Short mmCIF file of the C-alpha atoms (twelve columns), coordinates in Angstrom:
data_MODEL
# 
_entry.id   MODEL 
# 
loop_
_atom_site.group_PDB 
_atom_site.id 
_atom_site.type_symbol 
_atom_site.label_atom_id 
_atom_site.label_alt_id 
_atom_site.label_comp_id 
_atom_site.label_asym_id 
_atom_site.label_seq_id 
_atom_site.Cartn_x 
_atom_site.Cartn_y 
_atom_site.Cartn_z 
_atom_site.pdbx_PDB_model_num 
ATOM 1   C CA . MET A 1   -97.762  -186.715 9.300   1 
ATOM 2   C CA . LEU A 2   -98.395  -183.877 11.566  1 
ATOM 3   C CA . ARG A 3   -94.796  -182.866 11.479  1 
ATOM 4   C CA . SER A 4   -95.100  -182.922 7.814   1 
ATOM 5   C CA . ARG A 5   -97.927  -180.688 7.685   1 
ATOM 6   C CA . TRP A 6   -96.258  -178.405 9.898   1 
ATOM 7   C CA . TRP A 7   -93.039  -178.190 7.932   1 
ATOM 8   C CA . SER A 8   -94.846  -177.882 4.729   1 
ATOM 9   C CA . TRP A 9   -97.176  -175.063 6.374   1 
ATOM 10  C CA . GLY A 10  -93.932  -173.232 7.756   1 
ATOM 11  C CA . PHE A 11  -92.215  -173.411 4.376   1 
ATOM 12  C CA . ARG A 12  -95.049  -171.988 2.590   1 
ATOM 13  C CA . SER A 13  -95.457  -169.213 5.157   1 
ATOM 14  C CA . ALA A 14  -91.671  -168.154 4.933   1 
ATOM 15  C CA . VAL A 15  -92.093  -168.104 1.056   1 
ATOM 16  C CA . MET A 16  -95.056  -165.779 1.354   1 
ATOM 17  C CA . LEU A 17  -93.588  -163.624 4.040   1 
ATOM 18  C CA . TYR A 18  -90.293  -163.294 1.987   1 
ATOM 19  C CA . PHE A 19  -92.404  -162.530 -1.096  1 
ATOM 20  C CA . VAL A 20  -94.626  -159.741 0.964   1 
ATOM 21  C CA . LEU A 21  -91.674  -158.182 2.428   1 
ATOM 22  C CA . LEU A 22  -89.531  -158.116 -0.370  1 
ATOM 23  C CA . ILE A 23  -92.032  -157.341 -3.159  1 
ATOM 24  C CA . VAL A 24  -95.389  -156.453 -2.350  1 
ATOM 25  C CA . PHE A 25  -94.816  -153.805 0.319   1 
ATOM 26  C CA . PRO A 26  -92.102  -152.195 -1.899  1 
ATOM 27  C CA . ILE A 27  -94.561  -151.865 -4.484  1 
ATOM 28  C CA . LEU A 28  -97.182  -150.838 -2.742  1 
ATOM 29  C CA . GLY A 29  -94.809  -148.027 -1.030  1 
ATOM 30  C CA . ILE A 30  -93.881  -146.533 -4.391  1 
ATOM 31  C CA . TYR A 31  -97.873  -146.348 -5.130  1 
ATOM 32  C CA . GLY A 32  -98.382  -145.075 -2.253  1 
ATOM 33  C CA . GLN A 33  -96.028  -142.229 -2.150  1 
ATOM 34  C CA . SER A 34  -96.620  -141.356 -6.019  1 
ATOM 35  C CA . PHE A 35  -100.583 -140.322 -4.676  1 
ATOM 36  C CA . SER A 36  -99.300  -138.726 -1.582  1 
ATOM 37  C CA . ASP A 37  -100.128 -135.471 -2.466  1 
ATOM 38  C CA . GLY A 38  -103.302 -136.641 -4.571  1 
ATOM 39  C CA . TRP A 39  -104.309 -137.569 -7.941  1 
ATOM 40  C CA . ALA A 40  -104.406 -133.805 -9.489  1 
ATOM 41  C CA . SER A 41  -100.205 -133.695 -8.280  1 
ATOM 42  C CA . PHE A 42  -99.459  -137.193 -9.424  1 
ATOM 43  C CA . VAL A 43  -100.606 -136.197 -12.763 1 
ATOM 44  C CA . ASP A 44  -98.883  -132.909 -12.832 1 
ATOM 45  C CA . ASN A 45  -95.596  -135.032 -11.742 1 
ATOM 46  C CA . LEU A 46  -96.420  -137.277 -14.696 1 
ATOM 47  C CA . THR A 47  -97.161  -134.581 -17.330 1 
ATOM 48  C CA . GLU A 48  -94.151  -132.484 -16.280 1 
ATOM 49  C CA . PRO A 49  -92.325  -131.548 -19.626 1 
ATOM 50  C CA . LEU A 50  -88.771  -133.380 -18.706 1 
ATOM 51  C CA . ALA A 51  -90.528  -136.295 -17.140 1 
ATOM 52  C CA . TRP A 52  -92.990  -136.794 -20.132 1 
ATOM 53  C CA . LYS A 53  -89.624  -136.229 -22.322 1 
ATOM 54  C CA . ALA A 54  -87.866  -138.800 -20.346 1 
ATOM 55  C CA . VAL A 55  -90.083  -141.425 -20.629 1 
ATOM 56  C CA . MET A 56  -90.781  -141.123 -24.285 1 
ATOM 57  C CA . LEU A 57  -87.238  -141.246 -24.964 1 
ATOM 58  C CA . THR A 58  -86.791  -144.185 -22.804 1 
ATOM 59  C CA . VAL A 59  -89.523  -145.928 -24.644 1 
ATOM 60  C CA . LYS A 60  -88.586  -145.226 -28.126 1 
ATOM 61  C CA . LEU A 61  -84.574  -146.123 -27.597 1 
ATOM 62  C CA . ALA A 62  -86.220  -149.543 -25.607 1 
ATOM 63  C CA . ILE A 63  -88.165  -150.333 -28.814 1 
ATOM 64  C CA . ILE A 64  -85.227  -149.755 -30.828 1 
ATOM 65  C CA . ALA A 65  -82.940  -151.614 -28.572 1 
ATOM 66  C CA . THR A 66  -85.816  -154.734 -28.527 1 
ATOM 67  C CA . ILE A 67  -85.676  -154.949 -32.508 1 
ATOM 68  C CA . VAL A 68  -82.245  -155.434 -32.596 1 
ATOM 69  C CA . ASN A 69  -82.102  -157.994 -30.036 1 
ATOM 70  C CA . MET A 70  -85.188  -159.534 -31.928 1 
ATOM 71  C CA . ALA A 71  -83.002  -159.912 -34.799 1 
ATOM 72  C CA . ILE A 72  -79.560  -160.567 -33.397 1 
ATOM 73  C CA . GLY A 73  -80.650  -162.738 -30.642 1 
ATOM 74  C CA . THR A 74  -82.682  -164.933 -32.902 1 
ATOM 75  C CA . MET A 75  -79.599  -165.386 -35.178 1 
ATOM 76  C CA . ALA A 76  -77.620  -166.426 -32.447 1 
ATOM 77  C CA . GLY A 77  -79.530  -168.497 -30.664 1 
ATOM 78  C CA . TRP A 78  -79.986  -170.442 -34.240 1 
ATOM 79  C CA . VAL A 79  -75.982  -170.665 -34.772 1 
ATOM 80  C CA . LEU A 80  -75.828  -171.646 -31.167 1 
ATOM 81  C CA . THR A 81  -78.099  -174.426 -31.074 1 
ATOM 82  C CA . ARG A 82  -77.948  -175.683 -35.215 1 
ATOM 83  C CA . TYR A 83  -74.280  -175.581 -35.742 1 
ATOM 84  C CA . ARG A 84  -71.031  -177.265 -33.850 1 
ATOM 85  C CA . PHE A 85  -67.815  -175.377 -34.191 1 
ATOM 86  C CA . PRO A 86  -64.693  -174.679 -31.991 1 
ATOM 87  C CA . GLY A 87  -65.304  -172.218 -29.271 1 
ATOM 88  C CA . ARG A 88  -69.291  -172.852 -29.172 1 
ATOM 89  C CA . LYS A 89  -69.387  -173.765 -25.577 1 
ATOM 90  C CA . LEU A 90  -67.616  -170.763 -24.436 1 
ATOM 91  C CA . LEU A 91  -69.412  -168.392 -26.631 1 
ATOM 92  C CA . ASN A 92  -72.821  -170.031 -25.293 1 
ATOM 93  C CA . SER A 93  -71.414  -169.492 -21.754 1 
ATOM 94  C CA . MET A 94  -70.700  -165.979 -22.417 1 
ATOM 95  C CA . VAL A 95  -74.168  -165.251 -23.546 1 
ATOM 96  C CA . ASP A 96  -75.051  -164.734 -19.988 1 
ATOM 97  C CA . LEU A 97  -72.232  -162.419 -19.266 1 
ATOM 98  C CA . PRO A 98  -74.653  -159.324 -18.942 1 
ATOM 99  C CA . PHE A 99  -76.377  -160.806 -15.859 1 
ATOM 100 C CA . ALA A 100 -73.210  -161.447 -14.176 1 
ATOM 101 C CA . LEU A 101 -71.535  -157.992 -15.023 1 
ATOM 102 C CA . PRO A 102 -72.326  -154.802 -12.741 1 
ATOM 103 C CA . THR A 103 -74.067  -152.446 -14.907 1 
ATOM 104 C CA . ALA A 104 -71.647  -149.952 -14.033 1 
ATOM 105 C CA . VAL A 105 -68.716  -151.857 -15.244 1 
ATOM 106 C CA . VAL A 106 -70.801  -152.392 -18.778 1 
ATOM 107 C CA . GLY A 107 -71.307  -148.696 -18.998 1 
ATOM 108 C CA . LEU A 108 -67.546  -148.081 -18.341 1 
ATOM 109 C CA . MET A 109 -66.856  -150.934 -20.963 1 
ATOM 110 C CA . ILE A 110 -69.087  -148.778 -23.638 1 
ATOM 111 C CA . LEU A 111 -67.400  -145.643 -22.515 1 
ATOM 112 C CA . LEU A 112 -63.822  -146.720 -23.540 1 
ATOM 113 C CA . LEU A 113 -64.990  -148.646 -26.570 1 
ATOM 114 C CA . LEU A 114 -67.139  -145.391 -28.122 1 
ATOM 115 C CA . GLY A 115 -65.277  -142.839 -26.570 1 
ATOM 116 C CA . PRO A 116 -63.371  -139.879 -28.453 1 
ATOM 117 C CA . ARG A 117 -59.832  -141.773 -27.658 1 
ATOM 118 C CA . SER A 118 -61.360  -145.212 -29.279 1 
ATOM 119 C CA . ALA A 119 -60.781  -146.169 -32.842 1 
ATOM 120 C CA . VAL A 120 -64.617  -146.434 -33.061 1 
ATOM 121 C CA . GLY A 121 -64.786  -142.731 -31.431 1 
ATOM 122 C CA . GLN A 122 -62.319  -141.120 -33.892 1 
ATOM 123 C CA . TRP A 123 -63.838  -143.134 -37.122 1 
ATOM 124 C CA . ALA A 124 -67.094  -141.722 -36.125 1 
ATOM 125 C CA . ASP A 125 -65.467  -138.212 -35.618 1 
ATOM 126 C CA . SER A 126 -64.277  -138.451 -38.978 1 
ATOM 127 C CA . LEU A 127 -67.688  -139.040 -40.359 1 
ATOM 128 C CA . GLY A 128 -68.929  -135.744 -38.442 1 
ATOM 129 C CA . PHE A 129 -71.170  -137.411 -35.753 1 
ATOM 130 C CA . THR A 130 -70.251  -138.542 -32.378 1 
ATOM 131 C CA . ILE A 131 -71.612  -141.914 -30.446 1 
ATOM 132 C CA . LEU A 132 -71.209  -141.344 -27.072 1 
ATOM 133 C CA . PHE A 133 -73.520  -139.188 -25.172 1 
ATOM 134 C CA . HIS A 134 -75.910  -139.356 -27.639 1 
ATOM 135 C CA . GLU A 135 -79.099  -141.740 -27.977 1 
ATOM 136 C CA . PRO A 136 -76.811  -144.432 -30.025 1 
ATOM 137 C CA . ALA A 137 -74.596  -145.133 -27.118 1 
ATOM 138 C CA . ILE A 138 -78.034  -145.506 -25.103 1 
ATOM 139 C CA . VAL A 139 -79.272  -147.867 -27.531 1 
ATOM 140 C CA . VAL A 140 -75.744  -149.569 -27.415 1 
ATOM 141 C CA . ALA A 141 -76.011  -150.165 -23.728 1 
ATOM 142 C CA . MET A 142 -79.759  -151.334 -23.614 1 
ATOM 143 C CA . VAL A 143 -78.755  -153.782 -26.446 1 
ATOM 144 C CA . PHE A 144 -75.967  -155.298 -23.886 1 
ATOM 145 C CA . VAL A 145 -77.684  -155.549 -21.237 1 
ATOM 146 C CA . THR A 146 -80.477  -157.322 -22.556 1 
ATOM 147 C CA . PHE A 147 -78.761  -159.524 -24.927 1 
ATOM 148 C CA . PRO A 148 -79.503  -162.783 -23.404 1 
ATOM 149 C CA . PHE A 149 -83.172  -162.682 -23.106 1 
ATOM 150 C CA . VAL A 150 -84.188  -163.587 -26.719 1 
ATOM 151 C CA . ILE A 151 -81.277  -166.073 -27.192 1 
ATOM 152 C CA . ARG A 152 -82.125  -167.971 -24.010 1 
ATOM 153 C CA . ALA A 153 -86.074  -167.950 -24.788 1 
ATOM 154 C CA . VAL A 154 -84.970  -169.113 -28.855 1 
ATOM 155 C CA . GLN A 155 -82.835  -171.880 -27.768 1 
ATOM 156 C CA . PRO A 156 -85.199  -174.528 -25.957 1 
ATOM 157 C CA . LEU A 157 -87.845  -173.985 -28.947 1 
ATOM 158 C CA . LEU A 158 -85.488  -174.818 -31.352 1 
ATOM 159 C CA . GLU A 159 -83.912  -177.766 -29.392 1 
ATOM 160 C CA . GLU A 160 -87.926  -179.129 -29.393 1 
ATOM 161 C CA . ILE A 161 -88.412  -178.604 -33.053 1 
ATOM 162 C CA . ASP A 162 -88.922  -182.332 -34.535 1 
ATOM 163 C CA . ALA A 163 -86.471  -182.991 -36.960 1 
ATOM 164 C CA . SER A 164 -88.903  -184.920 -39.419 1 
ATOM 165 C CA . GLU A 165 -91.162  -182.114 -40.258 1 
ATOM 166 C CA . GLU A 166 -87.998  -180.194 -41.823 1 
ATOM 167 C CA . GLU A 167 -86.984  -183.472 -43.396 1 
ATOM 168 C CA . ALA A 168 -90.716  -184.004 -44.754 1 
ATOM 169 C CA . ALA A 169 -90.551  -180.299 -46.352 1 
ATOM 170 C CA . TYR A 170 -87.046  -180.783 -47.881 1 
ATOM 171 C CA . THR A 171 -88.544  -184.244 -49.319 1 
ATOM 172 C CA . MET A 172 -91.528  -182.331 -50.806 1 
ATOM 173 C CA . GLY A 173 -89.234  -179.876 -52.534 1 
ATOM 174 C CA . ALA A 174 -89.294  -176.906 -50.113 1 
ATOM 175 C CA . THR A 175 -86.619  -174.468 -50.133 1 
ATOM 176 C CA . LYS A 176 -84.536  -173.972 -46.922 1 
ATOM 177 C CA . ALA A 177 -85.986  -170.408 -46.332 1 
ATOM 178 C CA . LYS A 178 -89.659  -171.909 -46.899 1 
ATOM 179 C CA . THR A 179 -89.229  -174.349 -44.662 1 
ATOM 180 C CA . PHE A 180 -87.515  -172.014 -42.444 1 
ATOM 181 C CA . PHE A 181 -90.757  -169.445 -42.552 1 
ATOM 182 C CA . ARG A 182 -93.111  -172.093 -42.650 1 
ATOM 183 C CA . ILE A 183 -91.873  -174.491 -39.762 1 
ATOM 184 C CA . ILE A 184 -89.290  -173.229 -37.923 1 
ATOM 185 C CA . LEU A 185 -90.140  -169.754 -37.900 1 
ATOM 186 C CA . PRO A 186 -93.490  -170.387 -36.226 1 
ATOM 187 C CA . ASN A 187 -92.069  -172.683 -33.421 1 
ATOM 188 C CA . MET A 188 -89.786  -170.192 -32.721 1 
ATOM 189 C CA . LEU A 189 -92.045  -167.163 -32.408 1 
ATOM 190 C CA . PRO A 190 -93.137  -167.582 -28.936 1 
ATOM 191 C CA . GLY A 191 -89.961  -167.416 -27.663 1 
ATOM 192 C CA . ILE A 192 -88.836  -164.551 -29.806 1 
ATOM 193 C CA . LEU A 193 -91.744  -162.323 -28.595 1 
ATOM 194 C CA . SER A 194 -91.407  -163.659 -24.812 1 
ATOM 195 C CA . GLY A 195 -87.516  -162.589 -24.998 1 
ATOM 196 C CA . ALA A 196 -88.391  -159.558 -26.926 1 
ATOM 197 C CA . MET A 197 -90.882  -158.363 -24.213 1 
ATOM 198 C CA . LEU A 198 -88.670  -159.294 -20.951 1 
ATOM 199 C CA . ALA A 199 -85.756  -157.491 -22.939 1 
ATOM 200 C CA . PHE A 200 -87.829  -154.343 -23.323 1 
ATOM 201 C CA . SER A 201 -89.087  -154.407 -19.798 1 
ATOM 202 C CA . ARG A 202 -85.390  -154.695 -18.750 1 
ATOM 203 C CA . ALA A 203 -84.175  -151.840 -21.214 1 
ATOM 204 C CA . LEU A 204 -86.910  -149.423 -19.517 1 
ATOM 205 C CA . ALA A 205 -85.288  -149.881 -15.799 1 
ATOM 206 C CA . GLU A 206 -81.883  -149.542 -16.943 1 
ATOM 207 C CA . PHE A 207 -79.652  -147.262 -15.286 1 
ATOM 208 C CA . GLY A 208 -75.924  -148.081 -14.284 1 
ATOM 209 C CA . ALA A 209 -74.955  -148.554 -17.808 1 
ATOM 210 C CA . VAL A 210 -76.790  -145.714 -19.385 1 
ATOM 211 C CA . VAL A 211 -75.768  -142.871 -16.652 1 
ATOM 212 C CA . LEU A 212 -72.010  -143.267 -17.942 1 
ATOM 213 C CA . VAL A 213 -72.793  -142.750 -21.470 1 
ATOM 214 C CA . ALA A 214 -75.762  -141.094 -22.102 1 
ATOM 215 C CA . GLY A 215 -74.885  -137.702 -21.125 1 
ATOM 216 C CA . ASN A 216 -77.962  -137.215 -19.148 1 
ATOM 217 C CA . ILE A 217 -78.880  -133.789 -20.752 1 
ATOM 218 C CA . PRO A 218 -82.945  -133.254 -19.802 1 
ATOM 219 C CA . GLY A 219 -85.073  -133.293 -22.708 1 
ATOM 220 C CA . ARG A 220 -82.699  -134.872 -24.882 1 
ATOM 221 C CA . THR A 221 -80.257  -137.623 -23.546 1 
ATOM 222 C CA . GLN A 222 -82.179  -138.098 -19.971 1 
ATOM 223 C CA . VAL A 223 -83.794  -141.239 -19.999 1 
ATOM 224 C CA . ALA A 224 -86.602  -142.291 -16.985 1 
ATOM 225 C CA . SER A 225 -84.262  -143.971 -14.575 1 
ATOM 226 C CA . VAL A 226 -81.629  -141.147 -14.699 1 
ATOM 227 C CA . TYR A 227 -84.771  -138.618 -14.287 1 
ATOM 228 C CA . ILE A 228 -85.986  -140.693 -11.228 1 
ATOM 229 C CA . PHE A 229 -82.546  -140.519 -9.600  1 
ATOM 230 C CA . GLY A 230 -82.298  -136.786 -10.026 1 
ATOM 231 C CA . GLN A 231 -85.798  -136.245 -8.880  1 
ATOM 232 C CA . ILE A 232 -84.631  -138.200 -5.819  1 
ATOM 233 C CA . GLU A 233 -81.148  -136.139 -5.318  1 
ATOM 234 C CA . SER A 234 -83.312  -132.767 -5.721  1 
ATOM 235 C CA . ASP A 235 -85.650  -134.045 -2.908  1 
ATOM 236 C CA . HIS A 236 -88.707  -134.669 -4.997  1 
ATOM 237 C CA . PRO A 237 -89.694  -138.165 -4.057  1 
ATOM 238 C CA . ALA A 238 -93.235  -137.829 -5.249  1 
ATOM 239 C CA . ALA A 239 -91.965  -136.650 -8.827  1 
ATOM 240 C CA . ALA A 240 -89.762  -139.814 -9.063  1 
ATOM 241 C CA . ALA A 241 -92.495  -142.010 -7.690  1 
ATOM 242 C CA . ALA A 242 -94.928  -140.930 -10.101 1 
ATOM 243 C CA . VAL A 243 -92.599  -141.792 -13.120 1 
ATOM 244 C CA . SER A 244 -91.580  -145.031 -11.307 1 
ATOM 245 C CA . VAL A 245 -95.540  -145.962 -11.106 1 
ATOM 246 C CA . LEU A 246 -95.810  -145.554 -14.992 1 
ATOM 247 C CA . LEU A 247 -92.615  -147.535 -15.354 1 
ATOM 248 C CA . LEU A 248 -94.008  -150.143 -12.841 1 
ATOM 249 C CA . THR A 249 -97.101  -150.255 -14.958 1 
ATOM 250 C CA . PHE A 250 -95.366  -151.156 -18.109 1 
ATOM 251 C CA . SER A 251 -93.337  -153.651 -16.521 1 
ATOM 252 C CA . PHE A 252 -96.611  -155.354 -15.041 1 
ATOM 253 C CA . LEU A 253 -98.394  -155.344 -18.528 1 
ATOM 254 C CA . ILE A 254 -95.349  -157.039 -20.149 1 
ATOM 255 C CA . LEU A 255 -95.088  -159.723 -17.499 1 
ATOM 256 C CA . TRP A 256 -98.753  -160.453 -18.081 1 
ATOM 257 C CA . LEU A 257 -98.025  -160.447 -21.964 1 
ATOM 258 C CA . VAL A 258 -95.119  -162.944 -21.646 1 
ATOM 259 C CA . ASN A 259 -97.277  -164.933 -19.007 1 
ATOM 260 C CA . TYR A 260 -100.203 -165.293 -21.578 1 
ATOM 261 C CA . VAL A 261 -98.168  -166.056 -24.225 1 
ATOM 262 C CA . GLN A 262 -96.518  -169.184 -22.516 1 
ATOM 263 C CA . THR A 263 -99.725  -170.495 -21.294 1 
ATOM 264 C CA . ARG A 264 -100.917 -170.345 -25.029 1 
ATOM 265 C CA . ARG A 265 -97.998  -172.349 -25.865 1 
ATOM 266 C CA . THR A 266 -98.190  -174.505 -23.193 1 
ATOM 267 C CA . ALA A 267 -101.931 -174.824 -24.161 1 
ATOM 268 C CA . ARG A 268 -100.870 -175.860 -27.715 1 
# 
């Protein structure tokens, strides 16, 4: 009995130590660095025009990428759960590919796909616009790296839906569209929202894929993560930490909202 208690205490202590050393201390370090020169300096670093433009651009493009993922991810989750077809298992396993690939590889893939020598790039040039090194390329990169979140959040909810509810709706004369919006969609909504919030949080912090395709023009195509990297290279850690704190705060709020949505769903 005593050995069991000591083992349990040691296991919990090891987990807490791991959590504190690898998560809590680095976060406290960033907050400490951002306020190292005082509150006024923090505000100046955060409201510096290029920093503010980088943050606003990142938020705007992350919202666009999240909306795209909500639509595509919901449809993909529906197809992979409700339909059986050759290659379904392969497609389902490939959904998690963005988690496995290094983000720099993702950036290179998009660079080759949308570059001036590619078929897509040449088609865009013929229409008089360029995708690469502009905002659309950043959105494509964000969509790719955040693609799995909505799908993986929606699939379990679709599997849990009681088929008898749909059958009852059809028996009472409801159309497929009405059944979807009245019965299926409300059950899917918590997963869609949770996945969307996680995708948005991930898009805010994306660096590896974006840095290769954005062009990184300050004030135009420079996102927050690239701005942070530039400030570190320029030996301005306080400015980099200030923007990092803002992104961290966004992420904390999003994680709290995800937890709130999941808690409400469990309570029901």
